[in-house]
Amino acid sequence: MTETALAARRARGDGGQLRRRGILAFVMTAFVAVGGVIAAPIAAQAAEEPSIMVGVTEVANERVVFAIEGTGFGDIQALPGQTEPHAYFKLNEVGSDLSEVAQDDTSISASIAEGGTLSDELSVPIGELDASKSYEVISWPSRSFPTEENVYARTAVTIDWDALFPSDEAAVPSFTAEATEFADERVDFAIEGSGFGDVTALPGQTEPHAYFTLIEVDADLSEVGQADTAISASIAEDGTLSDVLEVPADDLDATKSYEVISWPSRSFPSDDNLYARTAVTIDWDALFPEEPSEPAEPSEPAEPEEPVGPTFAAEATEVANERVDFAIEGSGFGDVTALPGQTEPHVYFKLNEVGSDLSEVAQDDTSISAEVAEDGTITDVLPVPAGELDSAKSYEVISWPSRSFPTEENVYARADVTIDWDALFPESDPSEPAEPSEPAEPGEPAEPTDPAEPTEPAEPAEPTDPAEPTDPTEPSEPAEPSEPAEPTEPAEPSEPAEPTEPTDPAEPTGPAEPAEPTDPAEPTGPAEPAEPTSPAEPTDPAEPTDPAEPTEPAAPSEPAAPTATAEPTQETAIELTDGSGNPLDGVAQGGDVTFRIAPVEAGTEFAVTVHSDPVTLPTAVGDADGVATSSWTVPADFPVGDHTVRFVSDTDTYELTFTVLAADAPGGGSGLAPTGSGPATELLAGAGIMTILCGAVLILVRRRVVSASAR
């Protein structure tokens, strides 16, 4: 009997164990299921690594264009002053040392879309490529240099070298000569040539040259003389050349046909040595316009025509004790053409005292080089410091051709201006305060607003995108006939220095040109200075020597770009921060805020004020790191809304618009991280609930097993 009971109990015990194992299996399955539900979304939310794909397009004998498509850049944040995040891209030799990447290397700063994607093109000139090397495109953070630790992504690229450097037969020299007529004055022939790659530099020349002159079609080449108008054009490394041949109108005859010919430097042209020749078309009506017709009969006066000549208006806006901005709106500049080296035509503008001598205009006078649109219109602003103005004088704005000085003959147009001297130089005494018996009715406190976007400082210049000059210097541009005569460069016994070296003496007969560099006078004949090692050809008596290659005068370029440093330069800007230096969107009434300005020169002192009703803050002084700060506790009753903080030094003024929030408003520049729920939070909460339910099931099962065992 006892044995039977024990057997039954063992049977029940075995069954209980089986039941417990089944229940445990069920619980483990539930945990695995819950883990899968949790893990899958979390894995899906894991940060996607940046990656790039690059398509390659070769432009024969010119450049390679790399079409970049990137994904996974979503974690990159916009830096101060950027409206969206950016990443740098550059072509790099595989295996090269990243520390050798330089500020002026060809690169781009690509903007990143909200989804973490980007699309841009990197164009690399063939002069930077070597068919014997392998290349890759790399990406790294904005405002930094690449290192092995900070590279976002890199991918090797394949360049079709045969497509980039096609193995065609040696190019034959050829050129075009497009004519531009200046009425009753001259014709400019814009020469664009290619295929001159086999021409080599002669002794004393820093680069090869070729002569160009205008002759009558079928003229005897032996009659070309040393005094004939000609130019010696320099040839680029790729065999191309670009120059302008100016021919006075008096040298031309409308009854004849003309062509431009090219031949070797330091020789006379012949049928055997011509590089190329091309016929030209001259608009004789434009060069020699007819005399104006007789006026209409008094009884039928002609309708006044709209002025076709250049005109402009200059409206003044006074910035108290600082400057006057003249908003220039011009039209009728359609006949102005782009000079060699310019992508579009430009015109100078300057404020001048009425009746003053134009020959006194100096190189460092305040002026601008305004771009002319395709329809002949101009829109620009001429800022003139208050220190250059005298309320006892009358002023006008004048306009004249690019790359010249103003004269009474070449001024395009002039416009009188009216300056509000009281607004420019306001009285120092403050206005009387409002009568205490009638205080201003307090208005409703302004709703807290987001800080204005436009006050963010502009993004610093990218390494290869410096501020584009408004009028690039072209060393070979001939002087305009209407310009003041420039002194002829003295002949040197050897080739002069490269155009970029400031070896020329200062111009003795004319003031230095504002903003745009002046070009040296173009030699009028194919005479170069006699080379000590190249005597005149014995077979050609009176062999002309080449004219001295014009050396670029020491003239300033367009407003100087900031000097490259170890890091890409950054524009000076003000930032709103808390006591720890963290950026703020706004500050609450009664709160503390630190205004930070950088970069500045060490030791620079700034007077700091908050407006509209001025509040003077502690003086900010630039430290050794180029940072100046001024802290402020916002009064509890300070008006909410947008205000302006202003940093003023002896030479510069900087402003930032910021927002003061109500004391009880959310945010207020606390800098706390936002809270709330998201997909990950909801999943974790669900996981917790499942864990509790599974625990309850285990307890219930255990109780039933114990109860069964007891029975």
XYZ file of C-alpha atoms in Angstrom:
711
model
C 0.000 0.000 0.000
C 2.768 2.330 1.001
C 4.718 1.473 -2.163
C 1.659 2.246 -4.273
C 1.289 5.672 -2.626
C 4.961 6.438 -3.162
C 4.728 5.435 -6.815
C 1.724 7.670 -7.290
C 3.512 10.534 -5.592
C 6.554 10.002 -7.828
C 4.295 10.008 -10.864
C 2.703 13.249 -9.728
C 6.150 14.712 -9.043
C 7.389 13.801 -12.512
C 4.275 15.277 -14.044
C 4.798 18.466 -12.017
C 8.317 18.737 -13.261
C 7.117 18.301 -16.801
C 4.481 20.936 -16.254
C 7.063 23.295 -14.743
C 9.399 22.747 -17.681
C 6.601 23.458 -20.156
C 5.654 26.627 -18.341
C 9.284 27.755 -18.225
C 9.571 27.093 -21.955
C 6.465 29.214 -22.502
C 7.910 32.045 -20.416
C 11.273 31.923 -22.237
C 9.458 31.999 -25.572
C 7.575 35.079 -24.411
C 10.826 36.794 -23.406
C 12.405 35.975 -26.752
C 9.353 37.369 -28.555
C 9.425 40.560 -26.490
C 13.172 40.922 -27.104
C 12.624 40.601 -30.844
C 9.927 43.276 -30.765
C 12.241 45.584 -28.851
C 15.509 44.812 -30.648
C 14.230 45.136 -34.204
C 13.131 48.814 -33.980
C 16.145 49.732 -31.863
C 18.449 48.193 -34.461
C 16.512 50.024 -37.150
C 17.059 53.291 -35.273
C 20.822 52.789 -34.993
C 22.735 55.669 -36.565
C 23.430 55.087 -40.253
C 27.111 55.421 -41.104
C 27.935 58.126 -43.692
C 28.667 56.708 -47.129
C 29.190 58.232 -50.571
C 28.929 57.197 -54.207
C 30.871 59.119 -56.849
C 30.206 59.316 -60.583
C 33.108 60.446 -62.773
C 32.827 62.615 -65.896
C 35.955 63.560 -67.849
C 36.055 66.849 -69.798
C 38.850 66.324 -72.333
C 41.994 68.367 -71.685
C 40.167 70.433 -69.085
C 38.870 68.833 -65.849
C 37.180 65.884 -64.149
C 33.761 66.323 -62.533
C 32.936 64.033 -59.592
C 29.158 63.767 -58.954
C 28.836 62.992 -55.230
C 25.750 61.359 -53.712
C 25.879 60.773 -49.941
C 23.664 59.196 -47.277
C 23.889 58.679 -43.521
C 25.020 62.214 -42.682
C 21.970 62.848 -40.465
C 23.935 63.146 -37.203
C 25.950 66.125 -38.449
C 24.783 69.398 -36.909
C 24.894 72.900 -38.412
C 27.723 74.980 -36.925
C 27.158 78.557 -35.697
C 26.484 80.786 -38.676
C 25.373 77.895 -40.933
C 21.757 77.586 -42.058
C 22.276 73.853 -42.618
C 25.046 71.375 -41.792
C 27.933 70.952 -44.233
C 30.680 68.454 -44.967
C 33.918 68.910 -46.914
C 34.831 66.780 -49.957
C 38.175 66.565 -51.750
C 39.973 64.355 -54.261
C 43.005 62.789 -52.607
C 45.780 60.458 -53.693
C 45.226 56.996 -52.240
C 47.520 56.406 -49.270
C 48.739 59.999 -49.048
C 49.313 61.794 -45.729
C 46.134 63.679 -44.798
C 48.167 66.190 -42.800
C 49.447 67.546 -46.130
C 45.983 68.762 -47.178
C 46.325 72.536 -47.628
C 43.948 75.470 -47.356
C 44.043 76.181 -51.120
C 43.503 72.577 -52.266
C 40.487 72.129 -54.518
C 37.516 71.078 -52.365
C 33.820 71.773 -51.842
C 31.594 72.297 -48.816
C 28.415 70.320 -49.526
C 25.169 71.109 -47.671
C 23.381 68.217 -45.971
C 19.616 67.775 -46.374
C 17.276 67.025 -43.466
C 17.261 63.316 -44.264
C 21.056 63.138 -43.943
C 21.568 63.029 -47.718
C 23.696 65.280 -49.904
C 24.293 65.824 -53.597
C 27.038 68.002 -55.061
C 29.791 68.150 -57.679
C 33.548 68.401 -57.166
C 35.370 69.765 -60.229
C 39.148 69.126 -60.337
C 41.364 70.728 -63.057
C 43.592 68.396 -65.045
C 46.622 70.326 -63.810
C 46.076 68.710 -60.400
C 45.888 65.152 -61.757
C 48.546 62.552 -62.561
C 47.673 59.499 -64.659
C 50.278 57.448 -62.791
C 48.458 57.831 -59.453
C 45.298 56.402 -57.877
C 42.717 58.662 -56.306
C 39.839 58.589 -53.848
C 37.218 61.099 -52.692
C 37.231 61.770 -48.938
C 34.778 63.599 -46.689
C 35.381 65.233 -43.299
C 33.732 67.779 -40.955
C 33.171 71.395 -41.926
C 35.613 73.982 -40.577
C 38.450 71.519 -40.017
C 41.212 69.691 -41.817
C 40.984 65.940 -42.514
C 42.617 63.361 -40.269
C 42.419 59.584 -40.135
C 40.154 59.976 -37.075
C 37.613 62.504 -38.423
C 37.055 61.266 -42.016
C 33.337 60.590 -42.500
C 33.690 58.408 -45.571
C 36.021 57.705 -48.503
C 35.607 55.925 -51.820
C 38.046 55.135 -54.605
C 37.327 56.621 -58.041
C 38.266 55.495 -61.529
C 39.319 58.131 -64.066
C 39.310 57.408 -67.804
C 42.698 58.898 -68.576
C 42.311 58.292 -72.319
C 39.102 60.331 -72.292
C 40.710 63.049 -70.186
C 43.860 63.205 -72.331
C 42.767 62.082 -75.798
C 45.680 60.969 -77.974
C 44.725 63.032 -81.013
C 47.316 64.267 -83.461
C 49.217 67.373 -82.497
C 46.839 70.315 -82.395
C 47.194 72.919 -85.120
C 47.280 76.543 -83.936
C 44.006 78.356 -84.535
C 42.275 81.383 -83.091
C 39.218 83.600 -83.299
C 39.211 87.407 -83.264
C 35.871 88.923 -82.317
C 35.603 92.658 -82.965
C 34.162 95.246 -80.581
C 33.761 98.721 -82.109
C 34.190 101.975 -80.148
C 32.663 104.773 -82.223
C 35.242 107.017 -83.918
C 37.890 105.620 -81.567
C 39.123 102.037 -82.080
C 38.268 98.384 -82.647
C 39.186 95.778 -80.017
C 39.803 92.271 -81.365
C 39.330 89.681 -78.589
C 41.700 86.866 -79.521
C 41.067 83.342 -78.193
C 43.555 80.749 -79.449
C 44.354 77.058 -78.960
C 46.814 74.501 -80.344
C 49.887 76.625 -79.580
C 51.281 73.954 -77.236
C 54.361 73.281 -79.413
C 55.532 76.889 -79.193
C 58.420 77.150 -76.718
C 59.679 80.079 -74.694
C 62.669 81.869 -76.188
C 65.731 82.783 -74.090
C 64.757 85.405 -71.533
C 61.034 84.613 -71.735
C 59.214 83.082 -68.768
C 56.577 81.645 -71.108
C 56.214 81.300 -74.906
C 54.676 84.133 -76.941
C 53.134 84.688 -80.353
C 52.664 87.909 -82.336
C 49.270 89.122 -83.609
C 48.493 92.027 -85.941
C 45.683 93.208 -88.244
C 46.466 93.374 -91.971
C 44.519 93.898 -95.167
C 43.446 90.622 -96.788
C 46.004 89.493 -99.419
C 48.474 92.167 -98.289
C 52.196 91.557 -98.813
C 53.477 90.180 -95.502
C 56.931 91.632 -96.166
C 55.430 95.105 -95.721
C 54.578 94.498 -92.069
C 56.760 97.004 -90.218
C 58.070 97.424 -86.721
C 55.769 100.409 -86.101
C 52.582 98.514 -87.038
C 50.082 97.962 -84.226
C 50.646 94.477 -82.841
C 50.662 92.527 -79.580
C 52.853 89.764 -78.156
C 50.425 87.320 -76.521
C 51.620 84.873 -73.844
C 50.754 81.184 -74.320
C 49.420 79.094 -71.426
C 50.735 75.636 -70.530
C 47.800 73.963 -72.301
C 48.587 75.763 -75.564
C 45.789 78.326 -75.254
C 46.039 82.109 -75.298
C 43.687 85.002 -74.651
C 44.446 88.643 -75.395
C 43.083 91.811 -77.004
C 44.484 93.577 -80.064
C 43.498 97.263 -80.154
C 43.533 98.981 -83.543
C 42.875 102.759 -83.770
C 39.999 103.785 -86.030
C 42.361 106.018 -87.992
C 44.271 102.900 -89.136
C 41.136 101.393 -90.736
C 39.399 101.886 -94.082
C 35.782 100.855 -94.505
C 36.407 100.009 -98.167
C 38.900 97.268 -97.297
C 38.724 93.739 -95.864
C 40.938 92.709 -92.969
C 42.316 89.638 -91.249
C 44.329 88.944 -88.090
C 47.521 86.933 -88.494
C 49.792 85.212 -85.984
C 53.493 84.359 -86.256
C 56.483 83.505 -84.015
C 57.874 85.891 -81.457
C 61.015 87.852 -82.384
C 60.517 87.623 -86.147
C 58.630 89.193 -89.046
C 55.653 87.375 -90.625
C 56.060 85.402 -93.815
C 54.010 82.833 -95.712
C 56.289 80.153 -94.263
C 56.145 81.025 -90.570
C 52.490 82.015 -90.003
C 50.859 80.051 -87.183
C 47.317 80.892 -88.285
C 45.176 83.628 -89.809
C 41.477 84.483 -89.576
C 39.269 86.988 -91.370
C 37.459 89.533 -89.184
C 34.156 91.348 -89.525
C 33.985 95.007 -88.495
C 30.685 96.859 -88.012
C 31.619 100.005 -89.910
C 28.349 101.750 -89.027
C 29.124 101.270 -85.342
C 32.744 102.385 -85.788
C 31.897 105.407 -87.954
C 28.321 106.399 -87.060
C 26.565 108.851 -89.373
C 26.107 112.477 -88.428
C 22.763 113.136 -86.673
C 19.924 113.937 -89.046
C 18.361 117.385 -89.323
C 15.846 118.120 -86.538
C 12.161 117.861 -87.353
C 10.162 120.915 -88.359
C 9.220 123.081 -85.363
C 5.541 122.433 -86.089
C 6.048 118.714 -85.604
C 8.558 118.256 -82.809
C 9.836 114.743 -82.467
C 8.727 112.789 -79.460
C 11.493 112.821 -76.862
C 13.228 109.474 -76.832
C 14.152 107.622 -73.702
C 17.800 108.274 -72.884
C 19.917 105.425 -74.110
C 23.095 106.562 -72.436
C 24.087 105.403 -68.958
C 22.129 107.008 -66.121
C 21.756 106.244 -62.443
C 20.267 107.472 -59.193
C 22.023 107.371 -55.820
C 19.701 107.513 -52.814
C 21.393 108.197 -49.476
C 20.705 106.324 -46.249
C 22.450 107.815 -43.202
C 23.795 105.564 -40.425
C 24.315 107.983 -37.499
C 27.972 108.824 -36.782
C 29.086 105.910 -38.947
C 28.509 106.110 -42.700
C 26.198 106.964 -45.587
C 25.013 104.163 -47.876
C 24.243 105.305 -51.440
C 21.842 102.845 -53.111
C 22.787 102.966 -56.792
C 20.204 102.025 -59.432
C 21.502 102.436 -62.969
C 20.420 101.663 -66.537
C 21.723 102.169 -70.058
C 25.066 100.463 -69.420
C 24.374 97.811 -72.064
C 27.272 98.910 -74.268
C 29.813 98.267 -71.526
C 31.639 95.014 -72.299
C 33.532 92.634 -70.046
C 37.278 93.121 -70.156
C 39.664 90.154 -70.446
C 39.578 88.197 -67.200
C 36.098 89.469 -66.248
C 33.094 87.157 -66.324
C 30.794 90.165 -66.681
C 31.309 93.904 -67.357
C 31.948 96.260 -64.428
C 31.707 100.011 -63.812
C 33.317 102.142 -61.105
C 31.288 104.407 -58.765
C 32.646 106.973 -56.292
C 31.384 109.893 -54.193
C 33.059 113.115 -55.311
C 32.893 116.742 -54.260
C 30.962 118.781 -56.831
C 33.370 120.685 -59.082
C 36.508 118.952 -57.819
C 39.399 118.027 -60.125
C 38.935 114.422 -61.278
C 42.691 114.020 -61.679
C 42.936 114.101 -57.872
C 41.067 110.797 -57.500
C 43.435 108.501 -55.610
C 43.873 104.730 -55.502
C 42.736 104.471 -51.883
C 39.608 106.606 -52.286
C 36.406 104.817 -51.288
C 34.755 103.359 -54.417
C 33.054 100.224 -55.718
C 33.268 98.161 -58.910
C 29.626 97.407 -59.750
C 28.584 94.495 -61.956
C 26.525 95.287 -65.079
C 23.589 92.936 -65.757
C 22.807 91.583 -69.222
C 20.075 94.212 -69.705
C 22.502 97.049 -68.942
C 21.199 97.719 -65.430
C 23.196 98.101 -62.203
C 22.145 97.664 -58.586
C 24.735 98.151 -55.863
C 25.510 100.090 -52.671
C 28.386 102.555 -52.192
C 29.169 102.911 -48.444
C 31.098 106.087 -47.511
C 32.463 106.498 -43.946
C 31.245 109.577 -42.089
C 34.861 110.584 -41.487
C 35.266 111.276 -45.240
C 32.324 113.693 -45.385
C 32.055 117.448 -44.711
C 28.622 118.990 -44.180
C 29.930 122.263 -45.654
C 30.434 120.653 -49.076
C 28.181 119.407 -51.885
C 28.656 115.927 -53.336
C 27.831 113.875 -56.396
C 28.337 110.229 -57.368
C 30.296 109.668 -60.573
C 30.686 106.582 -62.752
C 33.477 105.685 -65.182
C 34.953 102.642 -66.993
C 36.556 99.742 -65.206
C 40.362 99.618 -65.096
C 40.853 103.351 -65.596
C 40.846 106.652 -63.753
C 37.961 109.114 -64.143
C 38.321 112.026 -66.567
C 35.872 114.533 -67.930
C 35.921 112.539 -71.191
C 35.285 109.018 -69.870
C 32.694 109.636 -67.124
C 29.592 107.580 -67.960
C 27.199 109.564 -65.792
C 27.020 111.578 -62.575
C 24.207 112.163 -60.086
C 23.854 114.785 -57.362
C 23.092 113.394 -53.921
C 21.344 114.814 -50.872
C 22.674 113.902 -47.436
C 20.643 114.475 -44.261
C 23.464 115.904 -42.157
C 21.293 116.050 -39.005
C 20.633 112.316 -39.344
C 24.308 111.551 -40.039
C 25.628 113.716 -37.192
C 22.793 113.849 -34.616
C 23.099 116.186 -31.641
C 24.736 114.556 -28.657
C 22.150 115.824 -26.139
C 19.472 113.194 -25.485
C 15.876 114.123 -26.087
C 13.766 115.339 -23.161
C 12.149 112.486 -21.216
C 8.397 112.119 -21.247
C 6.453 114.180 -18.716
C 6.076 112.173 -15.471
C 2.422 113.136 -15.287
C 1.662 111.182 -18.443
C 3.635 107.959 -18.307
C 3.434 105.704 -21.303
C 0.738 103.095 -20.912
C 2.461 99.718 -20.533
C 1.592 97.421 -23.384
C 0.911 93.762 -23.259
C 4.167 91.797 -22.875
C 5.293 90.450 -26.200
C 4.998 86.740 -26.768
C 8.420 85.096 -26.667
C 9.726 84.783 -30.155
C 12.476 82.740 -31.669
C 15.708 84.612 -32.276
C 15.782 86.089 -35.754
C 17.566 83.828 -38.193
C 19.231 86.643 -40.211
C 21.387 87.597 -37.226
C 23.365 84.378 -37.485
C 26.852 85.199 -38.830
C 27.614 84.216 -42.360
C 29.268 80.855 -42.849
C 33.051 81.186 -42.978
C 34.623 80.933 -46.335
C 35.236 77.400 -47.468
C 38.895 76.546 -48.171
C 38.503 76.759 -51.935
C 35.661 79.259 -52.088
C 37.164 82.594 -51.218
C 35.162 85.682 -51.749
C 34.995 86.115 -55.450
C 36.685 89.341 -56.624
C 34.318 91.716 -58.348
C 36.875 92.544 -61.016
C 39.835 90.122 -61.372
C 43.166 91.452 -62.536
C 44.182 90.607 -66.074
C 47.890 91.272 -66.499
C 47.774 91.543 -70.266
C 44.780 93.902 -70.566
C 45.772 96.943 -72.689
C 45.048 100.420 -71.412
C 41.898 102.126 -72.696
C 42.747 104.974 -75.113
C 40.565 107.313 -73.103
C 42.529 106.658 -69.922
C 45.286 108.979 -68.739
C 48.491 108.098 -70.532
C 50.486 105.595 -68.524
C 54.298 105.860 -68.746
C 55.936 103.394 -71.053
C 57.745 100.637 -69.209
C 61.533 100.933 -69.711
C 63.008 98.219 -71.850
C 64.894 95.620 -69.846
C 67.767 93.612 -71.374
C 66.021 90.393 -70.354
C 62.460 89.188 -69.929
C 60.740 91.041 -67.042
C 59.534 89.344 -63.925
C 56.302 87.403 -63.762
C 53.173 89.651 -63.908
C 52.321 88.966 -60.292
C 55.592 90.433 -58.982
C 55.217 94.093 -58.046
C 58.365 95.233 -59.892
C 56.918 98.240 -61.734
C 57.479 101.754 -60.352
C 54.485 103.696 -59.119
C 52.572 105.476 -61.852
C 54.029 109.030 -61.960
C 51.393 110.681 -64.158
C 48.111 109.418 -62.756
C 46.567 108.709 -59.385
C 46.442 105.077 -58.364
C 43.293 103.394 -59.613
C 40.616 102.701 -56.948
C 39.646 99.091 -56.334
C 40.634 97.855 -59.824
C 44.282 97.523 -60.876
C 45.411 99.487 -63.897
C 46.829 97.616 -66.838
C 50.124 98.591 -68.427
C 50.099 100.230 -71.799
C 50.042 97.612 -74.555
C 53.146 97.797 -76.761
C 52.296 99.182 -80.171
C 54.791 97.195 -82.108
C 56.269 93.733 -82.130
C 59.531 95.004 -80.617
C 60.885 93.196 -77.559
C 63.981 94.410 -75.747
C 67.105 93.143 -77.414
C 68.138 89.904 -75.738
C 71.859 89.786 -74.975
C 71.899 86.159 -76.118
C 69.649 86.636 -79.180
C 71.143 89.124 -81.679
C 69.042 90.454 -84.524
C 68.532 88.120 -87.449
C 71.417 88.823 -89.917
C 69.215 88.165 -92.938
C 66.594 90.782 -91.930
C 68.123 94.221 -91.564
C 66.528 96.300 -88.858
C 65.168 93.095 -87.249
C 62.642 94.186 -84.623
C 63.200 92.985 -81.135
C 60.209 91.941 -79.088
C 58.537 94.589 -76.942
C 59.207 94.238 -73.281
C 56.636 91.912 -71.828
C 54.389 94.187 -69.711
C 54.901 93.628 -66.044
C 51.843 93.984 -63.847
C 52.128 97.304 -61.927
C 51.995 97.296 -58.176
C 48.273 97.784 -57.953
C 45.925 96.477 -55.312
C 43.667 93.630 -56.186
C 39.990 93.632 -55.374
C 39.286 93.786 -51.603
C 41.839 91.465 -50.095
C 40.713 88.025 -49.017
C 41.663 87.086 -45.459
C 45.044 85.448 -45.120
C 44.805 81.672 -44.988
C 45.653 80.197 -41.609
C 45.875 76.678 -40.286
C 42.089 76.562 -40.082
C 39.520 77.959 -42.517
C 38.846 81.565 -41.459
C 35.653 82.521 -39.653
C 33.776 85.794 -39.704
C 33.547 87.699 -36.451
C 30.151 87.071 -34.844
C 28.311 87.451 -31.534
C 26.878 84.417 -29.751
C 24.375 84.155 -26.885
C 25.626 81.690 -24.219
C 25.037 80.632 -20.637
C 27.669 80.720 -17.878
C 29.234 77.490 -19.151
C 29.574 78.721 -22.717
C 26.605 76.720 -24.091
C 24.609 78.461 -26.851
C 21.192 79.877 -25.883
C 18.146 80.597 -28.021
C 16.928 83.275 -25.597
C 17.112 84.447 -21.993
C 14.335 84.872 -19.441
C 13.643 87.952 -17.335
C 15.907 87.782 -14.283
C 18.185 85.258 -16.004
C 21.932 85.420 -16.618
C 23.425 85.606 -20.090
C 26.930 85.973 -21.499
C 27.431 87.677 -24.864
C 30.470 86.165 -26.633
C 32.165 87.644 -29.735
C 34.874 85.860 -31.730
C 37.274 85.907 -33.421
C 38.745 89.290 -32.440
C 42.260 90.590 -31.953
C 43.658 90.129 -28.462
C 43.388 93.331 -26.428
C 40.583 94.830 -28.547
C 38.102 96.657 -26.292
C 34.378 96.710 -27.100
C 31.754 98.994 -25.585
C 28.727 96.715 -25.081
C 25.148 98.017 -25.016
C 21.693 96.455 -25.206
C 18.991 98.312 -27.151
C 16.285 99.693 -27.831
C 16.508 101.681 -24.545
C 20.273 101.522 -24.171
C 21.645 99.479 -21.276
C 25.413 99.630 -20.844
C 27.107 96.311 -20.076
C 30.667 95.663 -18.862
C 33.372 96.369 -21.432
C 34.470 93.263 -23.366
C 38.205 92.760 -24.037
C 39.597 90.221 -26.529
C 41.657 87.520 -24.842
C 44.590 85.495 -26.187
C 42.154 83.046 -27.832
C 40.471 85.847 -29.795
C 37.300 85.837 -27.635
C 35.679 88.764 -25.817
C 32.714 88.355 -23.440
C 30.332 90.524 -21.436
C 27.850 89.080 -18.919
C 24.491 90.515 -17.904
C 21.652 89.705 -15.522
C 18.400 90.588 -17.274
C 16.260 92.814 -14.996
C 13.050 91.120 -13.831
C 10.994 93.901 -15.429
C 12.982 94.081 -18.667
C 10.589 94.135 -21.682
C 10.119 90.770 -23.327
C 10.619 90.378 -27.072
C 13.488 90.978 -29.513
C 16.400 93.212 -28.493
C 19.796 94.033 -29.954
C 23.197 93.744 -28.320
C 25.899 95.881 -29.903
C 29.719 95.515 -29.622
C 31.560 98.685 -30.705
C 35.362 98.996 -30.957
C 37.469 101.846 -32.299
C 37.136 100.449 -35.833
C 34.217 98.021 -36.023
C 30.613 97.532 -34.911
C 28.877 94.142 -34.532
C 25.242 93.453 -33.652
C 23.095 90.456 -32.668
C 19.334 90.269 -32.217
C 18.236 88.082 -29.300
C 14.987 87.349 -27.459
C 14.074 88.118 -23.859
C 11.371 85.719 -22.600
C 8.876 86.194 -19.828
C 10.129 84.899 -16.464
C 7.512 82.154 -16.383
C 7.896 81.191 -20.080
C 9.146 77.694 -20.943
C 12.732 77.477 -22.190
C 14.162 80.833 -21.294
C 17.629 79.694 -22.211
C 17.780 77.066 -19.489
C 19.646 74.716 -21.766
C 17.801 71.653 -20.405
C 17.357 68.733 -22.792
C 13.759 68.238 -24.010
C 11.743 65.397 -22.454
C 8.857 63.344 -23.834
C 8.104 59.996 -25.412
C 9.100 58.483 -28.682
C 9.141 55.089 -30.381
C 12.016 53.830 -28.246
C 10.352 55.005 -24.994
C 7.052 53.288 -25.876
C 8.858 50.032 -26.722
C 10.755 50.034 -23.443
C 7.533 50.703 -21.563
C 5.911 47.776 -23.381
C 8.885 45.608 -22.496
C 8.456 46.481 -18.828
C 4.773 45.549 -18.861
C 5.547 42.223 -20.515
C 8.224 41.521 -17.883
C 5.723 42.166 -15.048
C 3.098 39.918 -16.692
C 5.604 37.119 -17.164
C 6.657 37.406 -13.527
C 3.044 37.140 -12.430
C 2.586 34.036 -14.567
C 5.652 32.406 -12.967
C 4.371 33.100 -9.434
C 0.938 31.679 -10.270
C 2.447 28.574 -11.852
C 4.745 27.987 -8.882
C 1.825 28.194 -6.457
C -0.133 25.648 -8.447
C 2.853 23.315 -8.598
C 3.446 23.577 -4.855
C -0.254 22.968 -4.220
C -0.238 19.918 -6.452
C 2.875 18.605 -4.735
C 1.234 19.057 -1.360
C -1.674 16.944 -2.478
